[in-house]
Amino acid sequence: MHIIDELQNTLGETSLDGGTAMINSHLLVCSFDKVKEWYVSEKVPYSNPNPKSNDALYFGEHESFFIEFKNGRITDAVNYEINKKIYDSLFILFDLEYTDKNGRNVSSISYTRTNMTYILVYNEELYAQNNPTKQTEIGIKRQTEKSKSRHRDALYKTVRGLANKEFILFGLDQFKNYLFKNVYTYTEKEFEQKFIKCQEKII
């Protein structure tokens, strides 16, 4: 059995952040934090600093997902760490030579760009709408520029009003169509509605 299949946990358990579970779900996923720990121990025991990792990895019937949970306030420093987790997690995943449920080799950006979605789940109450991170500001500006011709009226709305509806927050839009097929930033409620319920229906 592959290490990714061995290190399974419930999605709820992988959502533990600061001792608090952000969501309640018994959907089985790979605990990628544990995979990272195994990888460091077995492959790069002398690495310093150690690589960072996303919380969960899930292979569905038709699509795969990397999921990161952030229960605390996302500052500029935390925002930078999120980016590092993305890169480190992909490097580790590609080195593990895993094959997904459809027999596809999970070994390159070509795979994730076509078949993988990245989801960041954040605490809605602690989201600093009036004091966004620098990467959030840059990302929203970038997305606004892209959507001018399609959504001209959006330019007259506030960031507060659109944050959870149209924009990918924290500058993570840069990874869409580059490292991942899709990227989403969800509150806990949005994640339950748009991801958990959908996957449970498939199962």
PDB file of C-alpha atoms in Angstrom:
ATOM      1  CA  MET A   1       0.000   0.000   0.000  1.00  0.00           C
ATOM      2  CA  HIS A   2       1.249   3.472  -0.837  1.00  0.00           C
ATOM      3  CA  ILE A   3       2.093   5.858   2.012  1.00  0.00           C
ATOM      4  CA  ILE A   4      -0.640   8.253   0.800  1.00  0.00           C
ATOM      5  CA  ASP A   5      -3.237   5.486   1.216  1.00  0.00           C
ATOM      6  CA  GLU A   6      -1.816   4.424   4.574  1.00  0.00           C
ATOM      7  CA  LEU A   7      -1.897   7.795   6.290  1.00  0.00           C
ATOM      8  CA  GLN A   8      -5.649   8.379   6.194  1.00  0.00           C
ATOM      9  CA  ASN A   9      -7.673  10.519   8.583  1.00  0.00           C
ATOM     10  CA  THR A  10     -11.103  12.094   8.632  1.00  0.00           C
ATOM     11  CA  LEU A  11     -11.338  15.487   7.022  1.00  0.00           C
ATOM     12  CA  GLY A  12     -12.516  16.849  10.373  1.00  0.00           C
ATOM     13  CA  GLU A  13      -9.334  15.644  12.061  1.00  0.00           C
ATOM     14  CA  THR A  14      -7.131  17.203   9.409  1.00  0.00           C
ATOM     15  CA  SER A  15      -8.972  20.509   9.929  1.00  0.00           C
ATOM     16  CA  LEU A  16      -7.618  20.822  13.465  1.00  0.00           C
ATOM     17  CA  ASP A  17      -5.861  24.178  13.684  1.00  0.00           C
ATOM     18  CA  GLY A  18      -4.886  25.634  17.029  1.00  0.00           C
ATOM     19  CA  GLY A  19      -6.557  22.675  18.749  1.00  0.00           C
ATOM     20  CA  THR A  20      -9.935  23.429  17.175  1.00  0.00           C
ATOM     21  CA  ALA A  21     -11.553  21.494  14.336  1.00  0.00           C
ATOM     22  CA  MET A  22     -12.812  23.921  11.718  1.00  0.00           C
ATOM     23  CA  ILE A  23     -15.299  21.495  10.192  1.00  0.00           C
ATOM     24  CA  ASN A  24     -17.028  18.253  11.127  1.00  0.00           C
ATOM     25  CA  SER A  25     -16.698  15.580   8.451  1.00  0.00           C
ATOM     26  CA  HIS A  26     -15.955  11.861   8.418  1.00  0.00           C
ATOM     27  CA  LEU A  27     -14.808  11.931   4.800  1.00  0.00           C
ATOM     28  CA  LEU A  28     -11.527  10.005   4.646  1.00  0.00           C
ATOM     29  CA  VAL A  29      -8.580  11.929   3.248  1.00  0.00           C
ATOM     30  CA  CYS A  30      -4.826  11.668   3.301  1.00  0.00           C
ATOM     31  CA  SER A  31      -3.293  13.562   6.220  1.00  0.00           C
ATOM     32  CA  PHE A  32      -0.589  15.298   4.230  1.00  0.00           C
ATOM     33  CA  ASP A  33       1.041  16.730   7.342  1.00  0.00           C
ATOM     34  CA  LYS A  34       1.758  13.125   8.359  1.00  0.00           C
ATOM     35  CA  VAL A  35       3.021  12.329   4.872  1.00  0.00           C
ATOM     36  CA  LYS A  36       5.427  15.251   5.183  1.00  0.00           C
ATOM     37  CA  GLU A  37       6.654  13.958   8.539  1.00  0.00           C
ATOM     38  CA  TRP A  38       7.234  10.512   7.033  1.00  0.00           C
ATOM     39  CA  TYR A  39       8.927  12.047   3.988  1.00  0.00           C
ATOM     40  CA  VAL A  40      11.342  14.085   6.094  1.00  0.00           C
ATOM     41  CA  SER A  41      12.176  11.073   8.246  1.00  0.00           C
ATOM     42  CA  GLU A  42      12.686   8.687   5.327  1.00  0.00           C
ATOM     43  CA  LYS A  43      13.925  10.900   2.494  1.00  0.00           C
ATOM     44  CA  VAL A  44      15.469  14.097   3.806  1.00  0.00           C
ATOM     45  CA  PRO A  45      16.292  13.612   7.521  1.00  0.00           C
ATOM     46  CA  TYR A  46      18.932  16.319   7.474  1.00  0.00           C
ATOM     47  CA  SER A  47      16.875  19.028   5.797  1.00  0.00           C
ATOM     48  CA  ASN A  48      17.000  22.362   7.590  1.00  0.00           C
ATOM     49  CA  PRO A  49      14.532  23.944   7.674  1.00  0.00           C
ATOM     50  CA  ASN A  50      12.038  21.156   7.117  1.00  0.00           C
ATOM     51  CA  PRO A  51       9.528  21.524   4.289  1.00  0.00           C
ATOM     52  CA  LYS A  52       6.017  22.662   5.097  1.00  0.00           C
ATOM     53  CA  SER A  53       2.820  20.952   3.990  1.00  0.00           C
ATOM     54  CA  ASN A  54      -0.863  21.394   3.266  1.00  0.00           C
ATOM     55  CA  ASP A  55      -3.264  19.724   5.689  1.00  0.00           C
ATOM     56  CA  ALA A  56      -5.148  17.272   3.486  1.00  0.00           C
ATOM     57  CA  LEU A  57      -4.954  15.542   0.124  1.00  0.00           C
ATOM     58  CA  TYR A  58      -8.040  13.953  -1.408  1.00  0.00           C
ATOM     59  CA  PHE A  59      -8.372  11.902  -4.571  1.00  0.00           C
ATOM     60  CA  GLY A  60     -11.948  11.832  -5.833  1.00  0.00           C
ATOM     61  CA  GLU A  61     -13.297   9.818  -8.723  1.00  0.00           C
ATOM     62  CA  HIS A  62     -12.558  12.495 -11.292  1.00  0.00           C
ATOM     63  CA  GLU A  63     -10.546  15.200  -9.546  1.00  0.00           C
ATOM     64  CA  SER A  64      -7.991  15.574  -6.761  1.00  0.00           C
ATOM     65  CA  PHE A  65      -7.740  18.245  -4.059  1.00  0.00           C
ATOM     66  CA  PHE A  66      -5.146  19.826  -1.809  1.00  0.00           C
ATOM     67  CA  ILE A  67      -6.813  21.456   1.194  1.00  0.00           C
ATOM     68  CA  GLU A  68      -5.386  23.863   3.765  1.00  0.00           C
ATOM     69  CA  PHE A  69      -7.214  25.030   6.909  1.00  0.00           C
ATOM     70  CA  LYS A  70      -6.471  28.372   8.571  1.00  0.00           C
ATOM     71  CA  ASN A  71      -8.420  29.035  11.748  1.00  0.00           C
ATOM     72  CA  GLY A  72      -6.392  32.035  12.899  1.00  0.00           C
ATOM     73  CA  ARG A  73      -6.026  35.475  11.370  1.00  0.00           C
ATOM     74  CA  ILE A  74      -4.097  35.428   8.114  1.00  0.00           C
ATOM     75  CA  THR A  75      -1.329  38.028   8.292  1.00  0.00           C
ATOM     76  CA  ASP A  76       1.281  38.831   5.645  1.00  0.00           C
ATOM     77  CA  ALA A  77       3.634  36.306   7.288  1.00  0.00           C
ATOM     78  CA  VAL A  78       0.967  33.591   7.366  1.00  0.00           C
ATOM     79  CA  ASN A  79       0.065  34.406   3.765  1.00  0.00           C
ATOM     80  CA  TYR A  80       3.691  33.836   2.751  1.00  0.00           C
ATOM     81  CA  GLU A  81       3.716  30.524   4.650  1.00  0.00           C
ATOM     82  CA  ILE A  82       0.604  29.378   2.758  1.00  0.00           C
ATOM     83  CA  ASN A  83       2.480  29.877  -0.518  1.00  0.00           C
ATOM     84  CA  LYS A  84       5.465  27.924   0.756  1.00  0.00           C
ATOM     85  CA  LYS A  85       3.198  25.076   1.835  1.00  0.00           C
ATOM     86  CA  ILE A  86       1.830  24.863  -1.692  1.00  0.00           C
ATOM     87  CA  TYR A  87       5.248  24.579  -3.322  1.00  0.00           C
ATOM     88  CA  ASP A  88       6.702  22.192  -0.719  1.00  0.00           C
ATOM     89  CA  SER A  89       3.613  19.952  -0.805  1.00  0.00           C
ATOM     90  CA  LEU A  90       3.781  19.637  -4.582  1.00  0.00           C
ATOM     91  CA  PHE A  91       7.484  18.804  -4.529  1.00  0.00           C
ATOM     92  CA  ILE A  92       6.855  16.080  -1.955  1.00  0.00           C
ATOM     93  CA  LEU A  93       3.826  14.714  -3.816  1.00  0.00           C
ATOM     94  CA  PHE A  94       5.685  14.484  -7.127  1.00  0.00           C
ATOM     95  CA  ASP A  95       8.557  12.629  -5.470  1.00  0.00           C
ATOM     96  CA  LEU A  96       6.210   9.962  -4.068  1.00  0.00           C
ATOM     97  CA  GLU A  97       5.283   8.521  -7.486  1.00  0.00           C
ATOM     98  CA  TYR A  98       1.612   8.053  -6.691  1.00  0.00           C
ATOM     99  CA  THR A  99      -1.020   6.841  -9.159  1.00  0.00           C
ATOM    100  CA  ASP A 100      -4.566   8.195  -8.834  1.00  0.00           C
ATOM    101  CA  LYS A 101      -7.832   6.243  -9.103  1.00  0.00           C
ATOM    102  CA  ASN A 102      -7.836   6.577 -12.870  1.00  0.00           C
ATOM    103  CA  GLY A 103      -4.313   5.240 -13.283  1.00  0.00           C
ATOM    104  CA  ARG A 104      -2.743   8.646 -13.920  1.00  0.00           C
ATOM    105  CA  ASN A 105       0.748   9.334 -12.565  1.00  0.00           C
ATOM    106  CA  VAL A 106       0.760  12.163 -10.061  1.00  0.00           C
ATOM    107  CA  SER A 107       4.272  13.251 -10.871  1.00  0.00           C
ATOM    108  CA  SER A 108       4.267  16.712 -12.412  1.00  0.00           C
ATOM    109  CA  ILE A 109       2.628  20.112 -12.674  1.00  0.00           C
ATOM    110  CA  SER A 110       1.036  18.876 -15.881  1.00  0.00           C
ATOM    111  CA  TYR A 111      -1.066  16.543 -13.714  1.00  0.00           C
ATOM    112  CA  THR A 112      -2.070  19.095 -11.071  1.00  0.00           C
ATOM    113  CA  ARG A 113      -2.784  21.806 -13.622  1.00  0.00           C
ATOM    114  CA  THR A 114      -5.266  19.494 -15.316  1.00  0.00           C
ATOM    115  CA  ASN A 115      -6.681  17.431 -12.450  1.00  0.00           C
ATOM    116  CA  MET A 116      -6.167  19.137  -9.082  1.00  0.00           C
ATOM    117  CA  THR A 117      -7.998  21.882  -7.200  1.00  0.00           C
ATOM    118  CA  TYR A 118      -6.505  23.818  -4.294  1.00  0.00           C
ATOM    119  CA  ILE A 119      -8.830  24.962  -1.498  1.00  0.00           C
ATOM    120  CA  LEU A 120      -7.991  27.253   1.402  1.00  0.00           C
ATOM    121  CA  VAL A 121     -10.564  27.256   4.210  1.00  0.00           C
ATOM    122  CA  TYR A 122     -10.379  30.336   6.436  1.00  0.00           C
ATOM    123  CA  ASN A 123     -12.111  31.658   9.527  1.00  0.00           C
ATOM    124  CA  GLU A 124     -14.717  34.136   8.326  1.00  0.00           C
ATOM    125  CA  GLU A 125     -14.875  35.922  11.687  1.00  0.00           C
ATOM    126  CA  LEU A 126     -11.134  36.606  11.677  1.00  0.00           C
ATOM    127  CA  TYR A 127     -10.857  37.618   8.044  1.00  0.00           C
ATOM    128  CA  ALA A 128      -9.482  41.170   8.108  1.00  0.00           C
ATOM    129  CA  GLN A 129     -11.640  42.742   5.411  1.00  0.00           C
ATOM    130  CA  ASN A 130     -10.558  46.245   6.344  1.00  0.00           C
ATOM    131  CA  ASN A 131      -6.897  45.277   6.599  1.00  0.00           C
ATOM    132  CA  PRO A 132      -6.229  42.651   3.901  1.00  0.00           C
ATOM    133  CA  THR A 133      -2.797  41.157   3.357  1.00  0.00           C
ATOM    134  CA  LYS A 134      -0.599  42.658   0.677  1.00  0.00           C
ATOM    135  CA  GLN A 135      -1.058  39.527  -1.424  1.00  0.00           C
ATOM    136  CA  THR A 136      -4.838  39.812  -1.111  1.00  0.00           C
ATOM    137  CA  GLU A 137      -4.727  43.402  -2.360  1.00  0.00           C
ATOM    138  CA  ILE A 138      -2.493  42.472  -5.289  1.00  0.00           C
ATOM    139  CA  GLY A 139      -4.620  39.437  -6.134  1.00  0.00           C
ATOM    140  CA  ILE A 140      -7.896  41.351  -6.070  1.00  0.00           C
ATOM    141  CA  LYS A 141      -6.426  44.058  -8.273  1.00  0.00           C
ATOM    142  CA  ARG A 142      -5.186  41.385 -10.669  1.00  0.00           C
ATOM    143  CA  GLN A 143      -8.584  39.679 -10.812  1.00  0.00           C
ATOM    144  CA  THR A 144     -10.406  42.990 -11.188  1.00  0.00           C
ATOM    145  CA  GLU A 145      -8.239  43.915 -14.149  1.00  0.00           C
ATOM    146  CA  LYS A 146      -8.988  40.552 -15.769  1.00  0.00           C
ATOM    147  CA  SER A 147     -12.728  40.904 -15.301  1.00  0.00           C
ATOM    148  CA  LYS A 148     -13.201  44.531 -16.400  1.00  0.00           C
ATOM    149  CA  SER A 149     -14.782  43.686 -19.717  1.00  0.00           C
ATOM    150  CA  ARG A 150     -17.039  40.978 -18.262  1.00  0.00           C
ATOM    151  CA  HIS A 151     -18.034  42.541 -14.967  1.00  0.00           C
ATOM    152  CA  ARG A 152     -17.768  46.296 -15.257  1.00  0.00           C
ATOM    153  CA  ASP A 153     -20.248  46.831 -12.457  1.00  0.00           C
ATOM    154  CA  ALA A 154     -17.958  44.920 -10.068  1.00  0.00           C
ATOM    155  CA  LEU A 155     -15.525  47.815 -10.213  1.00  0.00           C
ATOM    156  CA  TYR A 156     -18.025  49.962  -8.334  1.00  0.00           C
ATOM    157  CA  LYS A 157     -18.535  47.480  -5.518  1.00  0.00           C
ATOM    158  CA  THR A 158     -16.384  47.273  -2.436  1.00  0.00           C
ATOM    159  CA  VAL A 159     -13.890  44.512  -1.720  1.00  0.00           C
ATOM    160  CA  ARG A 160     -15.956  43.739   1.358  1.00  0.00           C
ATOM    161  CA  GLY A 161     -19.013  42.974  -0.710  1.00  0.00           C
ATOM    162  CA  LEU A 162     -17.219  40.738  -3.194  1.00  0.00           C
ATOM    163  CA  ALA A 163     -14.642  39.023  -1.014  1.00  0.00           C
ATOM    164  CA  ASN A 164     -16.515  35.781  -0.512  1.00  0.00           C
ATOM    165  CA  LYS A 165     -18.406  35.754  -3.825  1.00  0.00           C
ATOM    166  CA  GLU A 166     -16.141  36.479  -6.747  1.00  0.00           C
ATOM    167  CA  PHE A 167     -12.536  36.847  -5.674  1.00  0.00           C
ATOM    168  CA  ILE A 168      -9.911  34.297  -4.738  1.00  0.00           C
ATOM    169  CA  LEU A 169      -8.341  35.785  -1.613  1.00  0.00           C
ATOM    170  CA  PHE A 170      -4.756  35.965  -0.332  1.00  0.00           C
ATOM    171  CA  GLY A 171      -3.223  36.255  -3.800  1.00  0.00           C
ATOM    172  CA  LEU A 172      -3.839  32.567  -4.452  1.00  0.00           C
ATOM    173  CA  ASP A 173      -5.398  33.353  -7.827  1.00  0.00           C
ATOM    174  CA  GLN A 174      -1.828  33.309  -9.182  1.00  0.00           C
ATOM    175  CA  PHE A 175      -1.801  29.518  -8.891  1.00  0.00           C
ATOM    176  CA  LYS A 176      -4.927  28.921 -10.983  1.00  0.00           C
ATOM    177  CA  ASN A 177      -4.048  27.589 -14.449  1.00  0.00           C
ATOM    178  CA  TYR A 178      -0.410  27.543 -13.361  1.00  0.00           C
ATOM    179  CA  LEU A 179      -0.093  24.894 -10.638  1.00  0.00           C
ATOM    180  CA  PHE A 180      -3.772  23.946 -10.261  1.00  0.00           C
ATOM    181  CA  LYS A 181      -6.865  23.598 -12.409  1.00  0.00           C
ATOM    182  CA  ASN A 182      -8.920  25.618  -9.922  1.00  0.00           C
ATOM    183  CA  VAL A 183      -8.303  27.558  -6.721  1.00  0.00           C
ATOM    184  CA  TYR A 184     -10.917  28.461  -4.115  1.00  0.00           C
ATOM    185  CA  THR A 185     -10.867  30.352  -0.816  1.00  0.00           C
ATOM    186  CA  TYR A 186     -13.838  29.283   1.292  1.00  0.00           C
ATOM    187  CA  THR A 187     -15.232  30.080   4.710  1.00  0.00           C
ATOM    188  CA  GLU A 188     -16.103  27.028   6.796  1.00  0.00           C
ATOM    189  CA  LYS A 189     -19.766  27.223   5.728  1.00  0.00           C
ATOM    190  CA  GLU A 190     -18.901  27.586   2.066  1.00  0.00           C
ATOM    191  CA  PHE A 191     -16.549  24.640   2.275  1.00  0.00           C
ATOM    192  CA  GLU A 192     -19.216  22.416   3.799  1.00  0.00           C
ATOM    193  CA  GLN A 193     -21.733  23.399   1.126  1.00  0.00           C
ATOM    194  CA  LYS A 194     -19.513  23.426  -1.934  1.00  0.00           C
ATOM    195  CA  PHE A 195     -17.060  20.633  -1.181  1.00  0.00           C
ATOM    196  CA  ILE A 196     -18.122  18.271   1.605  1.00  0.00           C
ATOM    197  CA  LYS A 197     -21.745  17.850   0.511  1.00  0.00           C
ATOM    198  CA  CYS A 198     -20.692  17.356  -3.110  1.00  0.00           C
ATOM    199  CA  GLN A 199     -18.118  14.694  -2.269  1.00  0.00           C
ATOM    200  CA  GLU A 200     -20.465  12.876   0.103  1.00  0.00           C
ATOM    201  CA  LYS A 201     -23.054  12.653  -2.681  1.00  0.00           C
ATOM    202  CA  ILE A 202     -20.457  11.084  -4.989  1.00  0.00           C
ATOM    203  CA  ILE A 203     -19.513   8.518  -2.345  1.00  0.00           C
TER     204      ILE A 203
END
